[in-house]
Coordinates of C-alpha atoms and ligand atoms in Angstrom, one line a residue:
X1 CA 0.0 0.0 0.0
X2 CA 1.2 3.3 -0.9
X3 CA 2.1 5.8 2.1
X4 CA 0.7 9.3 2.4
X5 CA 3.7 10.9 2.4
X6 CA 5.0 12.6 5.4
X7 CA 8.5 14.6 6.0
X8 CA 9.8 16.4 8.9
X9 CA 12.1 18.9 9.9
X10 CA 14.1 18.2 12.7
X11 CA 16.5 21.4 13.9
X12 CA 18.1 21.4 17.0
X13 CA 17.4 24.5 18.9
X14 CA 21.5 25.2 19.2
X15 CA 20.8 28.5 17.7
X16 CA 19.1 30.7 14.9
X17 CA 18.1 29.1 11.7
X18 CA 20.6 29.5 9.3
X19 CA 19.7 30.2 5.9
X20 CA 20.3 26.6 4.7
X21 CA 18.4 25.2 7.3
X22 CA 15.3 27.2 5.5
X23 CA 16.2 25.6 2.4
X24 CA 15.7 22.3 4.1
X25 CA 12.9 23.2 5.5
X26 CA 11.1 24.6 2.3
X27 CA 11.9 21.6 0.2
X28 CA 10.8 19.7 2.4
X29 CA 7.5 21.5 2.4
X30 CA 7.2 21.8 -1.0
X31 CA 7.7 18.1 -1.2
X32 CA 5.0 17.4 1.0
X33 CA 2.6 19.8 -0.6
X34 CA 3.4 18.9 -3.7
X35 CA 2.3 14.8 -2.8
X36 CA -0.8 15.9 -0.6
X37 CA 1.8 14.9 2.2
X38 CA 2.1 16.5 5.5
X39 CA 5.0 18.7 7.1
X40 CA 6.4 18.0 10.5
X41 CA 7.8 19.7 13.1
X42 CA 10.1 18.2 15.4
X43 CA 12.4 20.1 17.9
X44 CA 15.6 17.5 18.7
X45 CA 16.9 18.9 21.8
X46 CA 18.0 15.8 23.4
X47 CA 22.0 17.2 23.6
X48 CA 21.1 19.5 26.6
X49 CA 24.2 21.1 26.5
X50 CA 24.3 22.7 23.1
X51 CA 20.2 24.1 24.2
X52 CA 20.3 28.1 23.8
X53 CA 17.6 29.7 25.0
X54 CA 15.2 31.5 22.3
X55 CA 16.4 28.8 19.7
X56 CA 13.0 27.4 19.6
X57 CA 10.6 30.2 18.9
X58 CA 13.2 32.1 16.7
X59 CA 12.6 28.9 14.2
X60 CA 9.0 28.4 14.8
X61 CA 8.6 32.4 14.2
X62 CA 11.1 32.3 11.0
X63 CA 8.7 29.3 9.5
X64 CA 6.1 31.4 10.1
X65 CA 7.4 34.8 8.3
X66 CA 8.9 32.3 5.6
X67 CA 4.9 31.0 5.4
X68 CA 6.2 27.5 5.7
X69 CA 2.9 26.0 7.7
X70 CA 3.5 23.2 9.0
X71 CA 0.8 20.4 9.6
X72 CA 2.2 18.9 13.2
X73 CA 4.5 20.1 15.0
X74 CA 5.9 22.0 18.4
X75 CA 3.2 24.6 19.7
X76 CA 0.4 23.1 17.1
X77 CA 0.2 19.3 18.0
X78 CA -0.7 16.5 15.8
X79 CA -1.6 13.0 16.0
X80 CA 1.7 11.5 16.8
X81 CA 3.0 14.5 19.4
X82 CA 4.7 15.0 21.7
X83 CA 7.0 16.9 19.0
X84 CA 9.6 17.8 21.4
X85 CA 12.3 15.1 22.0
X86 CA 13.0 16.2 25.1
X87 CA 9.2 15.2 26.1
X88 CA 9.2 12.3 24.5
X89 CA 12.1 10.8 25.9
X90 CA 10.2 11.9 29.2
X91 CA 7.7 9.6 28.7
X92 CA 10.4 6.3 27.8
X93 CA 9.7 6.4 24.3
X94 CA 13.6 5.7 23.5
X95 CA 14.5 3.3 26.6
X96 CA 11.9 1.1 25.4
X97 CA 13.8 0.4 21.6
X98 CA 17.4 0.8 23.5
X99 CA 16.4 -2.1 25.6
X100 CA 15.4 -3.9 22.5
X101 CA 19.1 -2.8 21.0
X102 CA 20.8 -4.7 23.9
X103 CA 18.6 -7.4 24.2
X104 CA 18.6 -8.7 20.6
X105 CA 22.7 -7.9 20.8
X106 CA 22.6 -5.2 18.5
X107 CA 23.8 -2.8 21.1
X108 CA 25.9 -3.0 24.1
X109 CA 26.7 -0.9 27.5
X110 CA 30.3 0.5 27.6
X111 CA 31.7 1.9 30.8
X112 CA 35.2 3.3 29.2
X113 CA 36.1 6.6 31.2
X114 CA 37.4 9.8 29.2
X115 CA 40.8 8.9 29.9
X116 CA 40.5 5.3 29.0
X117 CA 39.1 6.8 25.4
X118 CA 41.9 8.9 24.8
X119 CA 44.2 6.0 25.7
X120 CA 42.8 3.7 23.7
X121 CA 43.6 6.5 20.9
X122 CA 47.0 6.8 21.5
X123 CA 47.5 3.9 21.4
X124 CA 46.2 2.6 17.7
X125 CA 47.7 6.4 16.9
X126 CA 50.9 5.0 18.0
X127 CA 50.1 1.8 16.6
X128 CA 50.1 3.7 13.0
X129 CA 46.5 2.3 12.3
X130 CA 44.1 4.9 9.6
X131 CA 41.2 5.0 12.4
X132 CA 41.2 5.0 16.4
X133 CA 37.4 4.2 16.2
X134 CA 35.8 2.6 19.0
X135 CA 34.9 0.1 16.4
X136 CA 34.5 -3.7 15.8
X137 CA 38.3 -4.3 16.5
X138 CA 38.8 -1.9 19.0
X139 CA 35.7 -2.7 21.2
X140 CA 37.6 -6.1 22.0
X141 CA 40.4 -4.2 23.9
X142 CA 37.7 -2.1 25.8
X143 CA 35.8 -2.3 29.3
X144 CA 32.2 -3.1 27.5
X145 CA 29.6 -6.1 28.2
X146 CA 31.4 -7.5 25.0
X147 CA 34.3 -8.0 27.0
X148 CA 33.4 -8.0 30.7
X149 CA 31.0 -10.9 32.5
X150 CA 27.6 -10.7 32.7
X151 CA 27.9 -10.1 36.7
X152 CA 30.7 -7.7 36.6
X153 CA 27.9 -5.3 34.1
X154 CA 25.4 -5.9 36.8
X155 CA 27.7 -4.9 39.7
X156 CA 28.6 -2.0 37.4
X157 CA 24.9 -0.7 37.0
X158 CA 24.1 -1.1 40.3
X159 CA 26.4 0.4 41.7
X160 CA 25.6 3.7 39.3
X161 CA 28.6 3.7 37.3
X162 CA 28.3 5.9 34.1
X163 CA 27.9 4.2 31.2
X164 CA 27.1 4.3 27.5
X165 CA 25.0 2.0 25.2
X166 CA 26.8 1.4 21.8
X167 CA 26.0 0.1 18.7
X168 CA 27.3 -3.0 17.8
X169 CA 28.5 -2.2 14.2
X170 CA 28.9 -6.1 12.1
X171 CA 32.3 -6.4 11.2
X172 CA 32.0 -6.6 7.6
X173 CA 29.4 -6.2 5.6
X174 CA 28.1 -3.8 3.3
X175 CA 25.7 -1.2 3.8
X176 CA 23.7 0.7 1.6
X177 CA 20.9 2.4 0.6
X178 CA 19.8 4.4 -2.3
X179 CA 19.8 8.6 -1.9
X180 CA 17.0 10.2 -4.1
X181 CA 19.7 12.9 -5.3
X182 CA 23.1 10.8 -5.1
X183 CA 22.0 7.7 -6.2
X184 CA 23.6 4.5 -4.1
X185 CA 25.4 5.1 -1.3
X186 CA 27.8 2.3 -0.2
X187 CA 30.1 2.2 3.1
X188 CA 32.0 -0.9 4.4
X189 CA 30.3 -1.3 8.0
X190 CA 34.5 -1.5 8.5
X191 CA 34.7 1.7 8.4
X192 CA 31.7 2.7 10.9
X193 CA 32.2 3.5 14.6
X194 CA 30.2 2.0 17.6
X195 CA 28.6 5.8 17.9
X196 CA 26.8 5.9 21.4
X197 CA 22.7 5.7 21.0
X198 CA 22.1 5.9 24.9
X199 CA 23.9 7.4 28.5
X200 CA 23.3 6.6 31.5
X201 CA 21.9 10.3 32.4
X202 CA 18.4 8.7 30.8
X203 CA 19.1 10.9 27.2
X204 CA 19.3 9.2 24.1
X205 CA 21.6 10.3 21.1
X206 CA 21.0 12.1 18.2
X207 CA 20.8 9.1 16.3
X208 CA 18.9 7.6 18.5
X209 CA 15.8 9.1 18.7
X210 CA 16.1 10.8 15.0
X211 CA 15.2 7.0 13.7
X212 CA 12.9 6.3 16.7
X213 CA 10.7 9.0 16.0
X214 CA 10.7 8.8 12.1
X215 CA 9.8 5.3 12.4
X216 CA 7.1 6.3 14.8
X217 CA 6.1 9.5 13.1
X218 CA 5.7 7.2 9.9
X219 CA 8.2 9.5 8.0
X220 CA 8.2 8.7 4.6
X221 CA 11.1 10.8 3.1
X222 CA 13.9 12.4 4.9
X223 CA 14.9 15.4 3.5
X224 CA 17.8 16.7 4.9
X225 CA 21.0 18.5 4.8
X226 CA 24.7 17.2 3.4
X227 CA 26.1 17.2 6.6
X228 CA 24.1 14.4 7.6
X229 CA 24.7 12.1 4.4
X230 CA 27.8 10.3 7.0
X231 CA 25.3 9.4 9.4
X232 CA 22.9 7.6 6.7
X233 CA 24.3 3.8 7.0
X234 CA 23.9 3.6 10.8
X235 CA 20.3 4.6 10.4
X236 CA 20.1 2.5 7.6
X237 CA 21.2 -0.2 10.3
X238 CA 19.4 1.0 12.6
X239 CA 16.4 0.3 10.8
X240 CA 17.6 -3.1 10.3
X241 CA 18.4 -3.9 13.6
X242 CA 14.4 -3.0 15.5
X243 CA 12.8 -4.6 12.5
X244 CA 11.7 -1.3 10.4
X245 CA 13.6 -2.3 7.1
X246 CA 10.1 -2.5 5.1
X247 CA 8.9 1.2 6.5
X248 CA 12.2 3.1 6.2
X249 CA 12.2 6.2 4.9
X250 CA 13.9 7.1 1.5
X251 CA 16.8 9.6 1.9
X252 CA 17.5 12.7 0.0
X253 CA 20.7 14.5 1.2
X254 CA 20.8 18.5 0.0
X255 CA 23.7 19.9 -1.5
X256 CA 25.8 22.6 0.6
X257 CA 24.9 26.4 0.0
X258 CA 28.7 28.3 -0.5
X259 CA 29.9 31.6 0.1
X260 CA 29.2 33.6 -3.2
X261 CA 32.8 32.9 -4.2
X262 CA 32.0 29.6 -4.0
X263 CA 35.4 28.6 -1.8
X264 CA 33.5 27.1 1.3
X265 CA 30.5 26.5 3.0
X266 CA 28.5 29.6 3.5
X267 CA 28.7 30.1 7.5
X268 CA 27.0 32.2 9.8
X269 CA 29.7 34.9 10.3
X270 CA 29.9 35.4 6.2
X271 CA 26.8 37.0 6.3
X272 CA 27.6 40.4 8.3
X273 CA 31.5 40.2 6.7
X274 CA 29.8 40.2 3.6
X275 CA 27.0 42.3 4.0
X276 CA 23.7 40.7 3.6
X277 CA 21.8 38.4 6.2
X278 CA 22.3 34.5 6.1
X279 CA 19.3 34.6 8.8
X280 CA 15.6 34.9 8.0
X281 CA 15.1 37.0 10.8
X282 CA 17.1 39.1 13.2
X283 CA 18.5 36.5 15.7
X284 CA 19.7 38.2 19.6
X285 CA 22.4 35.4 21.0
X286 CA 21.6 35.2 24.5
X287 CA 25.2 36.8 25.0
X288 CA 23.7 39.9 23.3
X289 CA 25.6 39.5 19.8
X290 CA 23.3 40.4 17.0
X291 CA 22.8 39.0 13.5
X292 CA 21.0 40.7 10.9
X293 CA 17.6 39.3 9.2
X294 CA 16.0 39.3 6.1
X295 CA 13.0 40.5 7.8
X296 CA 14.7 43.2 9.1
X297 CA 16.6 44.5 6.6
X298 CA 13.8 44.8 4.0
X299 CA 13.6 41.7 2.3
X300 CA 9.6 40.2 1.4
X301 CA 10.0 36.3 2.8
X302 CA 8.2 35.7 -1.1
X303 CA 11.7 37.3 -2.2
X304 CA 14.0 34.8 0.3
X305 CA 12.0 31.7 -0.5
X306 CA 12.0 32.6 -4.6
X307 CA 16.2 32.8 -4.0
X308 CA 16.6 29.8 -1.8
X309 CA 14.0 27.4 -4.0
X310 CA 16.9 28.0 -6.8
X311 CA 19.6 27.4 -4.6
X312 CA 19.8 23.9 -5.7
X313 CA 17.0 22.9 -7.4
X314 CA 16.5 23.9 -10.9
X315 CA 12.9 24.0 -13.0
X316 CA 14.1 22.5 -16.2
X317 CA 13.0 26.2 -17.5
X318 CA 14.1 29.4 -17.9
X319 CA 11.3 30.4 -15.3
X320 CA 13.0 32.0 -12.3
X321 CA 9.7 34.3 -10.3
X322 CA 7.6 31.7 -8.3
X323 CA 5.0 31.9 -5.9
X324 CA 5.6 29.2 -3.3
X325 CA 2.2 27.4 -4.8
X326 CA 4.4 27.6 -8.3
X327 CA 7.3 26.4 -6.4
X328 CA 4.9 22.9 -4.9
X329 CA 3.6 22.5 -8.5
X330 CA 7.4 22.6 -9.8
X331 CA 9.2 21.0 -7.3
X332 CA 10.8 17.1 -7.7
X333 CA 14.0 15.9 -6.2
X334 CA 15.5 14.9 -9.2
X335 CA 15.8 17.8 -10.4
X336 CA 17.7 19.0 -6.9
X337 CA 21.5 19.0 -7.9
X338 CA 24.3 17.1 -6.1
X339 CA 26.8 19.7 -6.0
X340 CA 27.0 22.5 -3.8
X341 CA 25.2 26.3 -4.9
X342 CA 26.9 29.9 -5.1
X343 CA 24.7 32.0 -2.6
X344 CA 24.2 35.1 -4.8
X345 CA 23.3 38.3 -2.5
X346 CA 22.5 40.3 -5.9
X347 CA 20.2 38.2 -7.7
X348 CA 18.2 38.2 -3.8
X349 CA 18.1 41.9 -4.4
X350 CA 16.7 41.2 -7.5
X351 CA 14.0 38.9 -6.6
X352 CA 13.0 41.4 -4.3
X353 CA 13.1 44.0 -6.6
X354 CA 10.6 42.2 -8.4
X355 CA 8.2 41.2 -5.6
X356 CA 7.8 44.7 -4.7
X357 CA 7.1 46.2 -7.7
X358 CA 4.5 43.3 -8.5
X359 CA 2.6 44.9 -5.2
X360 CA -0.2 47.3 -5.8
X361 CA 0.3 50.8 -4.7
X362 CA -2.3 50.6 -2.0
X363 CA -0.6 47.1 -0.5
X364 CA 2.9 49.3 -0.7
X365 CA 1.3 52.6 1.0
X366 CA 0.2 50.4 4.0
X367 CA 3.3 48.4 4.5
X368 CA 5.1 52.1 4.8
X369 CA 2.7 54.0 6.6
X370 CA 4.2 52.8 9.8
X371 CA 7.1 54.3 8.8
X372 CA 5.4 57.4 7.3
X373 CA 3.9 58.0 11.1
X374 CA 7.2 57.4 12.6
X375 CA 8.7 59.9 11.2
X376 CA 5.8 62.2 11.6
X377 CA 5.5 63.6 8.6
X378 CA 2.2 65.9 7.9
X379 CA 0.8 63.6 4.9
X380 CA 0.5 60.0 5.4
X381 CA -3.2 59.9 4.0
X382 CA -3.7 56.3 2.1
X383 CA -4.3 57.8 -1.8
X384 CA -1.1 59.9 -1.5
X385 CA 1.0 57.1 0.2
X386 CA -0.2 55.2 -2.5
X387 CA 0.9 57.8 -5.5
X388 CA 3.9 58.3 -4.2
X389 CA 4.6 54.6 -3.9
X390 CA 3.3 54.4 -7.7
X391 CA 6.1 56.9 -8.5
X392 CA 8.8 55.1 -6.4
X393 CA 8.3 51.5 -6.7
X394 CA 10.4 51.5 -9.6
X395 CA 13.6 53.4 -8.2
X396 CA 13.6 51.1 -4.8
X397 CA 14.9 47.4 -4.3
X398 CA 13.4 47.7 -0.5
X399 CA 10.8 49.0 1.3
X400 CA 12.5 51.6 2.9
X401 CA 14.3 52.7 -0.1
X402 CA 10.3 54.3 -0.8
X403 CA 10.4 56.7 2.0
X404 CA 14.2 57.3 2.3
X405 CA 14.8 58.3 -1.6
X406 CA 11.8 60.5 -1.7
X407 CA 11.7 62.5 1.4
X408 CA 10.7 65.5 -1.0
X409 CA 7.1 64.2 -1.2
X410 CA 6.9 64.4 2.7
X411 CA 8.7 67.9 3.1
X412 CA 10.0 70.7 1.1
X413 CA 13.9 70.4 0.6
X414 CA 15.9 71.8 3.6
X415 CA 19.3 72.3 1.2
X416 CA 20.1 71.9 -2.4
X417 CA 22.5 69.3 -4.1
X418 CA 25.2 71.4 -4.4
X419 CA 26.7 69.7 -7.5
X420 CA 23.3 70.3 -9.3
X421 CA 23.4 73.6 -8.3
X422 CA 26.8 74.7 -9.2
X423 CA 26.5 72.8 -12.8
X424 CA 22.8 73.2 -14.0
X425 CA 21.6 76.5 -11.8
X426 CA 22.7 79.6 -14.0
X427 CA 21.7 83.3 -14.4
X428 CA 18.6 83.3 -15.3
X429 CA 17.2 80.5 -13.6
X430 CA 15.7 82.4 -11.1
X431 CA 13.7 84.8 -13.5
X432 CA 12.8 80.9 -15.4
X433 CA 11.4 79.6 -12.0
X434 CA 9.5 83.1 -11.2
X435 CA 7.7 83.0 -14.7
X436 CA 6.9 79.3 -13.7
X437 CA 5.3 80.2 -10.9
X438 CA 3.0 82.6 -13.0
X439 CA 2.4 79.7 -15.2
X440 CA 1.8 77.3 -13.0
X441 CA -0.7 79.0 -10.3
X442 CA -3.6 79.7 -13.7
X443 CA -3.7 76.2 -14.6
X444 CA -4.9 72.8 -13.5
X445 CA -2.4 70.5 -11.1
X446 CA -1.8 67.9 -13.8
X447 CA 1.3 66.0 -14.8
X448 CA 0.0 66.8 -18.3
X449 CA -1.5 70.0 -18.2
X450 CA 2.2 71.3 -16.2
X451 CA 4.3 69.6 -18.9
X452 CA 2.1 71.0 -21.6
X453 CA 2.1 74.6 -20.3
X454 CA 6.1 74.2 -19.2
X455 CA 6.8 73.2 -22.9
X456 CA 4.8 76.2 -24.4
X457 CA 6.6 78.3 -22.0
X458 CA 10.0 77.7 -23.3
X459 CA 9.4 77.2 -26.7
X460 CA 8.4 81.2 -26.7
X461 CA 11.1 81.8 -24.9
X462 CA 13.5 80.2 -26.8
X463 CA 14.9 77.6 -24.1
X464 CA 16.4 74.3 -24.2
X465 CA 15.2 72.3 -22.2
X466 CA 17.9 71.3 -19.5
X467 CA 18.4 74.6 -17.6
X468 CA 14.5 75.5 -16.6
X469 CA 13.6 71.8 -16.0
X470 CA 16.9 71.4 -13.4
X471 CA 15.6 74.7 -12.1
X472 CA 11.9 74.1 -11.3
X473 CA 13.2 70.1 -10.4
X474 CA 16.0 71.9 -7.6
X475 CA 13.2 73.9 -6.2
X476 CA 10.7 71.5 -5.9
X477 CA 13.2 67.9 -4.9
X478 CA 16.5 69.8 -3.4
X479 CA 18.1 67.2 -6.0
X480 CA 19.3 66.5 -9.7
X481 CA 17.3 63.4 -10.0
X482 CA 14.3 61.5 -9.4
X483 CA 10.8 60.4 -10.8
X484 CA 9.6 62.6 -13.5
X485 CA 8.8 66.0 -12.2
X486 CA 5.7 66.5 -13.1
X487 CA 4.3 63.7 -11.8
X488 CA 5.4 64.5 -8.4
X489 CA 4.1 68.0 -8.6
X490 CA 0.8 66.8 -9.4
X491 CA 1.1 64.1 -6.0
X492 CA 2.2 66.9 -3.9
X493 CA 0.0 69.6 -5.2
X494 CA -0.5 73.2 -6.1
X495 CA 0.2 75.0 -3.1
X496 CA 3.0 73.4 -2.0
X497 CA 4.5 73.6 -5.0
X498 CA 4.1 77.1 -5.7
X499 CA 5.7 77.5 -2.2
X500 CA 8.5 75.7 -2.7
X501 CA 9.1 77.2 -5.9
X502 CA 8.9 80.6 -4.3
X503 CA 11.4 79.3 -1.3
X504 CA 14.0 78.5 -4.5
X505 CA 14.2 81.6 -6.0
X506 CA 15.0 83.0 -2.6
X507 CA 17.6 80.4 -1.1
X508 CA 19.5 78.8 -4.0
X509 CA 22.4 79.7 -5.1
X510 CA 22.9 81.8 -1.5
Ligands
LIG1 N1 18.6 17.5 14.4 C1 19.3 17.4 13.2 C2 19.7 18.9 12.8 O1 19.8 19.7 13.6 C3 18.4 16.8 12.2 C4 19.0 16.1 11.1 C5 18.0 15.2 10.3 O2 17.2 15.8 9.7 O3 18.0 14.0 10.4 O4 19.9 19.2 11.7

């Protein structure tokens, strides 16, 4: 019988969300959406001492800008919850299939102090072997229920030693399994260690309770990064060993995402060095060091999700805007690449770009009324917000760029560009901007009706064009540049324009 599909992702609240991790997370939402599959959230915090505070709702809040909904999860529930690790390991979820490990002899208890570990490496160091494993040879030589008597483990436990439960990796056999974007994976079980599933503090490992709870969860496919592609033949094992080989989940390991130059993985500190965010959202450590967001700095999350869906998968087309219901439509694993992705800070810039232009004026004027307000400025009515975002949209790759490029619809210029002034302002550009103002005040406040009766105006006259348009464009903006005049004349209106043609005839060129 065909399974409904189900993925999860599975961060460990060590810290913010790096920017690949939302990759993960997206594809595996798009993968789920795309099969009528559902999205899972679990939180695998069993390592206690890599927790940081605030880890947990920064990624459930960065989901939730990025709009990745997820169907069960921390904070939302579902059928097969707790979601937490942490609770479920509270309630003997792991101990039960650790018990099953040791009793069916695929796992063993190991009582081996620090110091005994560190021999044991020196010596096969010394010994000039290529591993110094705790392995299927090097086990033998260890203090482990492989190697003590059945008593002397008793005593041991009893008496509260610490211990370890291993995993008895065979000592040679092949292991493999097939990887939806690398194709068959194949490791000598030689060359795997006896990792720890189980400590005697009552926590489980990583791997542990990672294949515990996808079995449990009924994961279909897991979706996850590179970094975890090492790791796949113990699970693979792992599966083996409690039974689960007929319900294990397909793999599909992503590629890396690299530092634009493309020497490296792209790492958390690249992102300030190189000026833009390689976090969704603005992430406080709890030692008071600040990384910058997307969110904060400007970015739609329709922008950061276009940019990261390409950052490793590819449509087959030369389509590059989707919406994330384009992306679920679009989306397949084999078409995910197997090498690692430049991360591109322009072509995000771009994509943004893009997604705010494609907003309507109205959607724009709310999303920077806020800011309008904040700055108290005397005009922040809806339909001229909206104009004036209609005018800037264009000229602006973020929000912000809106109100901070075109002040001069807010307030009448407190200076003039001086390098406009001193190349474009001559003679008898105050006597142009005077007859203007005659013009101007006897005819109707339209960008048309202005530009008709400007063009009249120095046709009589004789003009060119350049020296009255900088004049009135000084006057009215304070700079050389900008949306077309006219058009902001008419958004700012008569009177103020008159004023402010009146205030440059008296202050420039003082
Ligand atoms: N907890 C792991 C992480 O932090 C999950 C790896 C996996 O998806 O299996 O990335």
């Amino acid at each position: 019988m065909e399974r409904k599909v189900r993925v999860r992702f599975a961060p460990s609240p060590t810290g913010p969300l790096h920017i690949g991790g939302v990759r993960t997370a997206l594809y595996n939402y798009l993968f789920a959406k795309k099969y009528g599959g559902d999205f899972i959230l679990r939180i695998e915090d069993t390592d206690q001492t890599r927790y940081v505070a605030g880890a947990e709702d920064y990624i459930i809040e960065s989901l939730k800008w990025c709009g990745l909904k997820f169907d069960e999860g921390v904070g939302l529930g579902g059928e097969y919850g707790p979601y937490r690790q942490s609770e479920r390991n509270e309630l003997g979820i792991y101990k039960k299939y650790v018990d099953q490990l040791l009793a069916d002899g695929h796992a063993y208890y190991a009582f081996d102090t620090p110091e005994e570990l560190e021999q044991m490496r020196e010596r096969l160091k010394t010994a000039g072997g290529s591993s110094q494993q705790y392995d299927s040879v090097s086990r033998l030589t260890m203090k482990n229920s492989l190697t003590l008597s059945a008593e002397e483990v008793t005593r041991k436990i009893a008496a509260g030693e610490h211990y370890v439960v291993r995993v008895k990796i065979p000592s040679n056999e092949e292991v493999k399994f097939k990887d939806n974007i690398r194709g068959w994976v194949v490791v000598d079980s030689a060359n795997l260690d006896d990792k720890v599933l189980y400590k005697s503090d009552g926590m489980p490992t990583y791997h542990m309770a990672n294949v515990v709870d996808d079995y449990l969860m009924k994961i279909t496919h897991v979706i996850r990064g590179e970094e975890w592609l090492p790791s796949g033949p113990l699970h693979v094992l792992l599966y083996r060993f409690l039974g689960w080989k007929d319900v294990m989940p397909e793999f599909a390991h992503l590629p890396l995402l690299l530092k634009p130059d493309g020497n490296g993985k792209l790492s958390k500190r690249d992102g300030d060095r190189l000026g833009f965010p390689v976090f969704p959202i603005e992430w406080k450590s709890p030692d008071g060091e600040v990384y910058s967001g997307y969110r904060e700095s400007g970015y739609f999350p329709e922008a950061m999700i276009n940019m990261l869906a390409l950052l490793g998968w590819n449509p087959g087309t030369e389509q590059e805007i989707f919406s994330l219901q384009e992306l679920v439509d679009a989306f397949s694993l084999d078409k995910v690449g197997k090498s690692g992705s430049k991360f591109d800070p322009e072509k995000t810039k771009w994509f943004n770009e893009h997604y705010l232009r494609a907003k309507s004026n109205e959607e724009l004027a709310q999303l920077i009324k806020p800011v309008v307000l904040e700055h108290k400025f005397v005009n922040s009515k809806d339909e001229f917000l909206a104009d004036v975002c209609g005018l800037m949209k264009e000229r602006a790759t973020f929000l912000n760029d809106i109100i901070e490029k075109s002040t001069y619809f807010f307030e009448a210029p407190k200076t003039y560009d001086a390098e406009t002034v001193k190349k474009k302002w001559k003679e008898e550009s105050s006597k142009i901007v005077e007859d203007l103002v005659v013009v101007f005040s006897n005819i109707e406040f339209k960008a048309a009706t202005l530009e008709e009766a400007f063009k009249k105006y120095i046709e009589e006259k004789g003009l060119g064009f350049g020296v009255p348009m900088t004049a009135i464009r000084l006057a009215i903006t304070g700079v050389g540049g900008g949306p077309h005049l006219f058009d902001i004349m008419e958004v700012i209106g008569k009177e103020e324009s008159i004023n402010r043609l009146n205030s440059g005839i008296k202050n420039i060129n003082k």
